[in-house]
mmCIF file of C-alpha atoms in Angstrom:
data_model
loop_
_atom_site.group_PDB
_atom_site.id
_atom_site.type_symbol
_atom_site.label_atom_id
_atom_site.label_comp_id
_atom_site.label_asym_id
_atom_site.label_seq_id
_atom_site.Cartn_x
_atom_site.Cartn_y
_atom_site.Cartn_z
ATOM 1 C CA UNK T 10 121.485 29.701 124.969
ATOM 2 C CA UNK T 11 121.983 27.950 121.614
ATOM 3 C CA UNK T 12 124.731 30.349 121.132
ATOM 4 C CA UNK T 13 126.444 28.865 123.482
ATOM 5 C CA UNK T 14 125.633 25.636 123.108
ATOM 6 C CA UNK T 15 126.575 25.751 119.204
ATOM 7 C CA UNK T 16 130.242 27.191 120.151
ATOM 8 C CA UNK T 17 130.807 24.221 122.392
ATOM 9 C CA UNK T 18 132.860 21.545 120.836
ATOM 10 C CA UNK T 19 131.877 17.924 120.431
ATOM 11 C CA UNK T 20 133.119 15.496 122.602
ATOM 12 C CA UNK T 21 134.318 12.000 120.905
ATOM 13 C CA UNK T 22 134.077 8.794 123.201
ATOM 14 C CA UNK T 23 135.588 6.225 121.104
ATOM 15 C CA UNK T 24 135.711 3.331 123.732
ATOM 16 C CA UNK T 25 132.872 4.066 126.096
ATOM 17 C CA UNK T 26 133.556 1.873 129.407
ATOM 18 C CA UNK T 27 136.754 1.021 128.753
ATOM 19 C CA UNK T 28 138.557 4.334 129.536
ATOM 20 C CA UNK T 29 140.747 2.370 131.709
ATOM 21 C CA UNK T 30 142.141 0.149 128.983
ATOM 22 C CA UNK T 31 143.005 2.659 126.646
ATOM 23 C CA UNK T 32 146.813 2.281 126.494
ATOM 24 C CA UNK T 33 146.714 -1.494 125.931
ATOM 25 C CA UNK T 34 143.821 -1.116 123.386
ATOM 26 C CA UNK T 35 146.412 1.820 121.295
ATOM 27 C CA UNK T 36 148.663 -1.001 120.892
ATOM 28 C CA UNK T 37 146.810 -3.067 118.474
ATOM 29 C CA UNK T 38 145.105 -0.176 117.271
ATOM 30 C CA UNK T 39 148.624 1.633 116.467
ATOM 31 C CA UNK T 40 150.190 -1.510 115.242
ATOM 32 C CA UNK T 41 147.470 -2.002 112.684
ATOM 33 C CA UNK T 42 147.887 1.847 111.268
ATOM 34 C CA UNK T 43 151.516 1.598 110.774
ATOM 35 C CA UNK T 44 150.647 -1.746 108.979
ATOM 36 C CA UNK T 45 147.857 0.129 106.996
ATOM 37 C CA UNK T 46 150.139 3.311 105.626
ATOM 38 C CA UNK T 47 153.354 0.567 105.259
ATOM 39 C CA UNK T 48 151.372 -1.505 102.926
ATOM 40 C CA UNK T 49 150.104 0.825 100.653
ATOM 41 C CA UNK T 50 152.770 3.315 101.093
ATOM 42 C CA UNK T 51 155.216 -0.024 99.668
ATOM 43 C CA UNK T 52 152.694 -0.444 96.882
ATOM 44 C CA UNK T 53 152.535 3.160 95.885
ATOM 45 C CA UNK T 54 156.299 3.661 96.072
ATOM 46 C CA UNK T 55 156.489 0.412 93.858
ATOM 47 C CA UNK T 56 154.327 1.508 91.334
ATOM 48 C CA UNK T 57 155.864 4.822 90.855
ATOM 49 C CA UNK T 58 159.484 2.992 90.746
ATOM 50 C CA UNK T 59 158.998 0.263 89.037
ATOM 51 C CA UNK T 60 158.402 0.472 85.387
ATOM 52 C CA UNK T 61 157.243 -2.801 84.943
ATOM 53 C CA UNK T 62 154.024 -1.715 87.146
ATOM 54 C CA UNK T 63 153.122 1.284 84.566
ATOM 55 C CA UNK T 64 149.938 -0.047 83.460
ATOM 56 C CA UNK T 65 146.524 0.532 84.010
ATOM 57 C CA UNK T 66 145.494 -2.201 86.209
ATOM 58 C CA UNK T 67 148.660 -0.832 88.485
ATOM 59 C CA UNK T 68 147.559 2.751 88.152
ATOM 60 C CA UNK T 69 144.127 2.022 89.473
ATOM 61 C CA UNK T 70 145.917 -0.078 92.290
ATOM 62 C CA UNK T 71 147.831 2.862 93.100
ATOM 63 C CA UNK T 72 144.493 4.988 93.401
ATOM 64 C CA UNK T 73 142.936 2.205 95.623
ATOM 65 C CA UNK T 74 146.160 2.437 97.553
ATOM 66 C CA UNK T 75 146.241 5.882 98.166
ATOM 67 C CA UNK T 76 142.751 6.604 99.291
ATOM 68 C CA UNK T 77 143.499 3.997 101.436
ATOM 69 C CA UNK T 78 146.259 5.634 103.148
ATOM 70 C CA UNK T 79 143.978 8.674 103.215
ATOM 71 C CA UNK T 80 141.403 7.330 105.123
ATOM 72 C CA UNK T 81 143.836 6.351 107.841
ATOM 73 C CA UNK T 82 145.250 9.731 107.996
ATOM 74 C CA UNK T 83 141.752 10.968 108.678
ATOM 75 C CA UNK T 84 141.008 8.910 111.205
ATOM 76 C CA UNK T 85 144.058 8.215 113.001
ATOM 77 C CA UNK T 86 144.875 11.100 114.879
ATOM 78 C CA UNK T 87 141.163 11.611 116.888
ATOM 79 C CA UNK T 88 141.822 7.802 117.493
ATOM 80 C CA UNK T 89 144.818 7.829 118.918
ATOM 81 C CA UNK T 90 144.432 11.038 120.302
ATOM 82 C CA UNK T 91 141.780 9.640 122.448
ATOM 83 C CA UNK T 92 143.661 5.996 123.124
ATOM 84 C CA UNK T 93 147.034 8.258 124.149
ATOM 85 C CA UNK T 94 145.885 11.840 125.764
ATOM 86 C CA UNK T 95 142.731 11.273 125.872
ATOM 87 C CA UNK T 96 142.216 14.647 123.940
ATOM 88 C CA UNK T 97 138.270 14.037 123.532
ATOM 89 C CA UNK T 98 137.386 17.481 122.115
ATOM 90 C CA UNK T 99 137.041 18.345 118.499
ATOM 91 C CA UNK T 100 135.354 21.500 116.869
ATOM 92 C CA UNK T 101 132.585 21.574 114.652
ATOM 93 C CA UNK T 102 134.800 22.787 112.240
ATOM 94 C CA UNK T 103 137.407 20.151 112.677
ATOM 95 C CA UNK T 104 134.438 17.303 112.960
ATOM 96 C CA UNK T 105 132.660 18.073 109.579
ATOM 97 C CA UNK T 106 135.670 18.135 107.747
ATOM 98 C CA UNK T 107 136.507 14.789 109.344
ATOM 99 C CA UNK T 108 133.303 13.229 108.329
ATOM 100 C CA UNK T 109 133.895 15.278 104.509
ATOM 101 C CA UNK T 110 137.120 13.249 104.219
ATOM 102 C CA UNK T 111 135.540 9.904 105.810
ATOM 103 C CA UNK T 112 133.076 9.841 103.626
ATOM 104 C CA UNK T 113 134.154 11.152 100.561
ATOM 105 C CA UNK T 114 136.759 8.563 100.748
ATOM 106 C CA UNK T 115 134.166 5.715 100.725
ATOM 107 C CA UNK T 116 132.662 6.740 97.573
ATOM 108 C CA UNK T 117 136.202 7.340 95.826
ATOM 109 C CA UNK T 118 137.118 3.586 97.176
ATOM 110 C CA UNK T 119 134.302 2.244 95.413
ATOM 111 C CA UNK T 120 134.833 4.215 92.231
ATOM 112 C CA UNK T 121 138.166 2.798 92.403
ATOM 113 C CA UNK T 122 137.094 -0.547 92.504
ATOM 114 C CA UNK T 123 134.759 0.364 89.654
ATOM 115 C CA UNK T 124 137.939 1.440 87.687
ATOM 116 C CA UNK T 125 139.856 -2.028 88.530
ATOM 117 C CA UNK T 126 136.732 -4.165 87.310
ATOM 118 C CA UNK T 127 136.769 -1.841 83.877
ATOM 119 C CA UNK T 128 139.884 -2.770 83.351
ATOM 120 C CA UNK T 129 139.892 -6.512 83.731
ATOM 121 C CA UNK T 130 136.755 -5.980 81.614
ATOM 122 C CA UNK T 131 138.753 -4.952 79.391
ATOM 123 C CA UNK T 132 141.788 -7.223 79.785
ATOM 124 C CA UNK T 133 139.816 -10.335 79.176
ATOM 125 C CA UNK T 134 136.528 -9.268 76.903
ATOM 126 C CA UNK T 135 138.964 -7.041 74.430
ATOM 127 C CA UNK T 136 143.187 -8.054 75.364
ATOM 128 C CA UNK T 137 143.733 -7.458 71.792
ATOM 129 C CA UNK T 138 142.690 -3.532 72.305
ATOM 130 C CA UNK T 139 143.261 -3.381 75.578
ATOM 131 C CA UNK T 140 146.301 -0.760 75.109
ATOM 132 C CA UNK T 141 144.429 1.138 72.828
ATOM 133 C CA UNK T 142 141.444 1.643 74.830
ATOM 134 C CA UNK T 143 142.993 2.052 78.151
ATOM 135 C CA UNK T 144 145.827 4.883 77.282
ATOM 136 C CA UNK T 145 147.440 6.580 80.020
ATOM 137 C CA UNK T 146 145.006 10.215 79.189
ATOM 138 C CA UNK T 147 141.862 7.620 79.714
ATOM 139 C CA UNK T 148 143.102 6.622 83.088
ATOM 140 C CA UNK T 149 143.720 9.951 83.918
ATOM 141 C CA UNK T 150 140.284 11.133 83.187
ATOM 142 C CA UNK T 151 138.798 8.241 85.191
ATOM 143 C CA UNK T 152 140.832 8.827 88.126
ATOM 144 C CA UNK T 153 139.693 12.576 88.271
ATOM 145 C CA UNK T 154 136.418 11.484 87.653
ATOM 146 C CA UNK T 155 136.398 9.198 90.429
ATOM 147 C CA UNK T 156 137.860 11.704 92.935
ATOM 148 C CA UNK T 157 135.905 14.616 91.881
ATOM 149 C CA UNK T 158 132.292 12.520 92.360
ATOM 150 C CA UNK T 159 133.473 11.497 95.645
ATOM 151 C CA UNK T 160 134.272 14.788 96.902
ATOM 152 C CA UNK T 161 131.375 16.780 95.278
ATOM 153 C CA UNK T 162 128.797 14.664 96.115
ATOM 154 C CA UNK T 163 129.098 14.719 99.744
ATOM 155 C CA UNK T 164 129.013 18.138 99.888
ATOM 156 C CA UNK T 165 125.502 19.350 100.113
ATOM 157 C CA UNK T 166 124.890 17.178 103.444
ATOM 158 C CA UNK T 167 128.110 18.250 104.857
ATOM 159 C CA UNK T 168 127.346 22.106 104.426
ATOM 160 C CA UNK T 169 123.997 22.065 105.653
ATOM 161 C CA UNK T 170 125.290 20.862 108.983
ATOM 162 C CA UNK T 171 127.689 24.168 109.296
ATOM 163 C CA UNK T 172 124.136 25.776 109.112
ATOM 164 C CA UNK T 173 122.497 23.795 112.180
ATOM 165 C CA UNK T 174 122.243 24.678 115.952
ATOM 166 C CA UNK T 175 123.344 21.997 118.211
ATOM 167 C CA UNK T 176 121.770 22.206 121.416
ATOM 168 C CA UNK T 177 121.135 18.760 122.285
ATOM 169 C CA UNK T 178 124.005 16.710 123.924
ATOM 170 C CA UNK T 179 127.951 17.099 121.845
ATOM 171 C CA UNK T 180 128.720 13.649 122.902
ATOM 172 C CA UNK T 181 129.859 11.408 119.862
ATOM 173 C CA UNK T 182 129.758 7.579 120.702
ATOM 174 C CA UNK T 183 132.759 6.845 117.646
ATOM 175 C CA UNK T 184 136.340 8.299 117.859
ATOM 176 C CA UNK T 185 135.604 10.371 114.377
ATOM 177 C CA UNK T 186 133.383 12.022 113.003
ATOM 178 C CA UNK T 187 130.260 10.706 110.799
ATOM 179 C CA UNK T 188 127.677 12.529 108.995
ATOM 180 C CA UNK T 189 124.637 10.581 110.349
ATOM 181 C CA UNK T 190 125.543 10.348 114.103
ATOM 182 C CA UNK T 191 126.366 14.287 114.177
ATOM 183 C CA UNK T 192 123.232 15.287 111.997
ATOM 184 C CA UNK T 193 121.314 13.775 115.130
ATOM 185 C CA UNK T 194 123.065 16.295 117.793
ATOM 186 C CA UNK T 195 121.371 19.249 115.660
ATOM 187 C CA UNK T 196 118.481 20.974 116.978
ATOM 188 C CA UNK T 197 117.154 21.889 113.314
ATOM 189 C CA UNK T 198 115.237 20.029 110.300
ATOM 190 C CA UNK T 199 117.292 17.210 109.474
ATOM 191 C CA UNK T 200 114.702 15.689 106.667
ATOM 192 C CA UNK T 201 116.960 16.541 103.740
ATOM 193 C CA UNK T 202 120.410 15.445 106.093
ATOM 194 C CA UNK T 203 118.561 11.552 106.023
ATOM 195 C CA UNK T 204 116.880 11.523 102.739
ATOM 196 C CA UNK T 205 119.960 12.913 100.412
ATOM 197 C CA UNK T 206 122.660 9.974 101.983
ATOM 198 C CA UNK T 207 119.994 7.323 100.869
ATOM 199 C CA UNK T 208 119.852 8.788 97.586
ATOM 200 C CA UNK T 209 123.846 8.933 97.287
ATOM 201 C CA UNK T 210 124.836 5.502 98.506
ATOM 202 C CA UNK T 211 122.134 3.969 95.876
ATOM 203 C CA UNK T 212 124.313 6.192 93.059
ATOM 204 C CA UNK T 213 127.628 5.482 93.874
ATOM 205 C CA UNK T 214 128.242 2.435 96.060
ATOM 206 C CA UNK T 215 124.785 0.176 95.528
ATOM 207 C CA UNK T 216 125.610 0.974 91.741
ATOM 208 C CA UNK T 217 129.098 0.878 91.298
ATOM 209 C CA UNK T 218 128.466 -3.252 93.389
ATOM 210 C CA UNK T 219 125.571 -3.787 90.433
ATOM 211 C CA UNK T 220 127.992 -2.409 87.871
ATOM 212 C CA UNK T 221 130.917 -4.870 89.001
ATOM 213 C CA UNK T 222 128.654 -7.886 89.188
ATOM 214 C CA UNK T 223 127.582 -7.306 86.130
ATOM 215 C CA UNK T 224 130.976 -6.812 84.468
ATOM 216 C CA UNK T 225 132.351 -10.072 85.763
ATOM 217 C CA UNK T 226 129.567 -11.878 84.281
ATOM 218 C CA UNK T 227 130.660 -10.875 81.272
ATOM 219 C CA UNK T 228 133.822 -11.742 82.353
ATOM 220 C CA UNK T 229 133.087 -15.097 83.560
ATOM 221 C CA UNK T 230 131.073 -16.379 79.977
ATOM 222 C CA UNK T 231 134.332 -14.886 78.562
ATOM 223 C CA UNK T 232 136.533 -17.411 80.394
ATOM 224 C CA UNK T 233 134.589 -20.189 79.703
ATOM 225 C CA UNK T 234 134.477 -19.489 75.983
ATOM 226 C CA UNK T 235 138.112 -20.162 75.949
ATOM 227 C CA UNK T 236 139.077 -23.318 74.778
ATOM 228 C CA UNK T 237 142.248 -24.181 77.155
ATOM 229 C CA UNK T 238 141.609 -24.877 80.254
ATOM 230 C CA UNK T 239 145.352 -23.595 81.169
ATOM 231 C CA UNK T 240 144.186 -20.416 80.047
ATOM 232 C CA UNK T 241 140.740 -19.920 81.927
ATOM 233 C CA UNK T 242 142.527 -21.080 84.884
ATOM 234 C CA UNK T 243 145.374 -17.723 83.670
ATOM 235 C CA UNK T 244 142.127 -15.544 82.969
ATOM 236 C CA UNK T 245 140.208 -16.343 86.312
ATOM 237 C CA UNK T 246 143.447 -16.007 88.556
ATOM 238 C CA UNK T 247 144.046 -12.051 86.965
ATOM 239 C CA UNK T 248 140.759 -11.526 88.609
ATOM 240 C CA UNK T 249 140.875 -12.676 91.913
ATOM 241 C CA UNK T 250 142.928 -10.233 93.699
ATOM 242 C CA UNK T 251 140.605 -7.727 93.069
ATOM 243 C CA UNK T 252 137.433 -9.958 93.425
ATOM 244 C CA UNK T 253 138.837 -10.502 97.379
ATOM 245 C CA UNK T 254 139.064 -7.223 97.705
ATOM 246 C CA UNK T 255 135.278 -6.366 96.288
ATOM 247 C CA UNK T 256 134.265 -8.538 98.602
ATOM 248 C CA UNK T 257 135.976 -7.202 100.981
ATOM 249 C CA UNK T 258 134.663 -3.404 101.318
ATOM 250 C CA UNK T 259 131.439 -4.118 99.979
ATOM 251 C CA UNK T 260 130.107 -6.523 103.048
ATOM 252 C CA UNK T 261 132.094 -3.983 105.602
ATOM 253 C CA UNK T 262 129.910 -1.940 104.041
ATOM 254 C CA UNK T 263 126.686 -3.713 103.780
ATOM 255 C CA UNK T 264 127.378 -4.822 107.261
ATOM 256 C CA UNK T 265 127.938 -0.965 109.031
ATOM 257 C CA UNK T 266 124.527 0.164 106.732
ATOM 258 C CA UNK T 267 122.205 -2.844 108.380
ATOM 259 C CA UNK T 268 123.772 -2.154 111.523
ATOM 260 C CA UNK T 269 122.702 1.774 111.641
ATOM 261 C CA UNK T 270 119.916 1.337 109.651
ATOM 262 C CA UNK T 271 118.006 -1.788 111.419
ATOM 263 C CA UNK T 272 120.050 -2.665 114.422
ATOM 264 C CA UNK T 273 119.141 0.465 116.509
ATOM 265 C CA UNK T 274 118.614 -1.977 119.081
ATOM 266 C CA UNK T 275 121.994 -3.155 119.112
ATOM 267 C CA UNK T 276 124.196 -2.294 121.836
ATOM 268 C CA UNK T 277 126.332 0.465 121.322
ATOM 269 C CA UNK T 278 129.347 -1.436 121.280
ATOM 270 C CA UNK T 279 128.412 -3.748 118.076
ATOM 271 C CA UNK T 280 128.009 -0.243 115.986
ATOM 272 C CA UNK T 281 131.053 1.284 117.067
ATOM 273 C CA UNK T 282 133.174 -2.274 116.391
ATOM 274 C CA UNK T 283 131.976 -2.757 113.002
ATOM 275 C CA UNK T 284 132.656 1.216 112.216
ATOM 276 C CA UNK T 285 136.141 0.342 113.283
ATOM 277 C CA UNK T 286 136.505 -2.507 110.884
ATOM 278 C CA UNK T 287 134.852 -0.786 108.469
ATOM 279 C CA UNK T 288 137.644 1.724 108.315
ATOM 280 C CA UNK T 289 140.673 -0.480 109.261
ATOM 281 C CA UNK T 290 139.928 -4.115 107.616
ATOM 282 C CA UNK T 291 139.658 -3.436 103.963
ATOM 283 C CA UNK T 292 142.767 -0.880 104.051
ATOM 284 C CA UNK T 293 144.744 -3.739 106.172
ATOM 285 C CA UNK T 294 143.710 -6.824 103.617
ATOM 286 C CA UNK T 295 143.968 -4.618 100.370
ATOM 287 C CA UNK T 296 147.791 -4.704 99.877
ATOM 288 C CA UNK T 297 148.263 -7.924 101.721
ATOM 289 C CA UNK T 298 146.072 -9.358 99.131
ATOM 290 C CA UNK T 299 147.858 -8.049 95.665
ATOM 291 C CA UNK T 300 151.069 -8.821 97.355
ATOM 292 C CA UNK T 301 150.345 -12.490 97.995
ATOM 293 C CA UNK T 302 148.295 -13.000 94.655
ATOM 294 C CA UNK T 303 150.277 -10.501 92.024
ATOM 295 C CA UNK T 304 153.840 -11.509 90.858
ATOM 296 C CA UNK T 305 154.862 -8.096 89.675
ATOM 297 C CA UNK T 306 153.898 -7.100 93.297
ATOM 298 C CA UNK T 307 155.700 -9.973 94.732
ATOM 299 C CA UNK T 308 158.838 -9.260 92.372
ATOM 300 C CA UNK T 309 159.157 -5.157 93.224
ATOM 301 C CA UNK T 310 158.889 -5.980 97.245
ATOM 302 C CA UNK T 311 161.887 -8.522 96.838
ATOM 303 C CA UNK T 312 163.936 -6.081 95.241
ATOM 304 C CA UNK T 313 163.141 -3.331 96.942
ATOM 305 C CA UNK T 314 164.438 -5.493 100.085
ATOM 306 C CA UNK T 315 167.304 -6.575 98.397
ATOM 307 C CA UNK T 316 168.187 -2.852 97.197
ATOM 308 C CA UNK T 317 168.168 -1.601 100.697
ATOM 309 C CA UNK T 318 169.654 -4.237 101.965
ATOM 310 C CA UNK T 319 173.037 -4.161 99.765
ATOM 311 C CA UNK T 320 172.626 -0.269 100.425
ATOM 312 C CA UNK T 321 172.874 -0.528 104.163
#
């Protein structure tokens, strides 16, 4: 019987009760995708033209962007899927790699963020060495370190579950995949599934938030050390871009944790909303924010109009 069961595949809902509205809800849904990967596909084809944006604080943008643009990929096409065919199924196979990705991707976001703080660390407590200390084999290293942490540290929980039996029901509220709602389908021990998560998220993401706050405090009794106010005001506006975007991903994520951890009570609909904006805000505000607050950004997007334009 569990055989059988196991070899069934799992069955995504997405939008439970609202089957009926599924076209109209793709449109937004759709519209804010292609928004997603034409953001930070323009800032990563800007960075890699432009050679005004090779520097480190662009680099780590680029990183940002692309993980970005790889979370979308990975969620996309069970969402849509669902909104447009309705194509509900998904194999165990396909589902833990999906939740791999998802999550994997969280923890290199937040490493990237990590990077971006080091660096206007950097810029503002040491400008003077800044070039010297940040060389392009040093951002390198930290962008492989990033990635590989992210992708290696996931893996023991997302094994384990290619070892489980699932015999109790393959429905899956979300329209992915993720770790903690698919560990509860398994008929198996799942102590070392709930413990080992805990135990991640306080070494990467609850660390790499202390870490930041930290470094801009340093940052901030830098700026106001400096005599001119002209140039606090310079300092302090460097910063912000990245500040908004802290913000940002760190309260989706705050938010989606105290939602699964201590609003089981909650309707279903209130966890599977703020797993969507989890996963769609933060990728949608990051490259509207650097272009709005970042000349350079500002600068490459006008030409890069222009160019085309004259091309046409």
């Amino acid at each position: 019987m569990w055989s059988n069961m196991t070899a069934a595949p799992f069955l995504l809902c997405g939008f439970p009760g609202l089957e009926e509205a599924h076209r109209w809800i793709s449109i937004p849904f759709f519209a804010i995708y292609v928004c997603i990967l034409l953001g930070n596909g323009t800032l990563l084809y800007l960075i890699k033209d432009d050679h005004s944006l090779h520097e480190p604080m662009y680099y780590f943008l680029a990183m940002l962007a692309g993980t970005d643009v790889m979370v979308t990929l990975t969620t996309m096409p069970t969402v849509m899927g669902i909104l447009w065919v309705n194509q509900r199924e998904i194999s165990h196979t396909g589902c833990f790699l999906q939740a791999y990705f998802i999550h994997s991707l969280s923890v290199v976001e937040s490493g990237s963020l990590l990077a971006m703080a080091y660096d206007r660390f950097i810029a503002i407590r040491n400008p003077l060495r800044y070039t010297s200390i940040l060389t392009n084999a040093k951002v390198v290293k930290l962008g492989v370190v990033t990635f590989l942490r992210g992708f290696v540290i996931i893996l023991p929980v997302i094994l384990r579950l290619f070892s489980f039996c699932y015999c109790k029901s393959h429905v899956i509220i979300r329209a992915f995949c993720l770790h903690q709602e698919v560990m509860k389908l398994a008929c198996a021990d799942i102590t070392f599934n709930r413990i080992y998560p805990v135990i991640m998220i306080f070494l990467t993401i609850f660390l790499d938030s202390l870490i930041i706050l930290f470094s801009y405090i340093l940052i901030f009794k830098t700026v106001m050390s400096i005599a001119s106010g002209k140039e606090r005001a310079k300092a302090l506006n460097t910063c912000i871009s990245h500040v908004s975007c802290v913000l940002i991903f760190y309260v989706t994520v705050l938010g989606l944790t105290f939602i699964y951890r201590f609003g089981k009570h909650e309707s279903e609909v209130v966890h599977i909303t703020m797993s969507y904006i989890y996963f769609l805000f933060p990728p949608l505000m990051n490259p509207l924010i650097y272009s709005i607050k970042t000349k350079q950004i500002q600068h490459g997007i006008v030409q890069l109009f222009f160019k085309h334009r004259f091309d046409c």
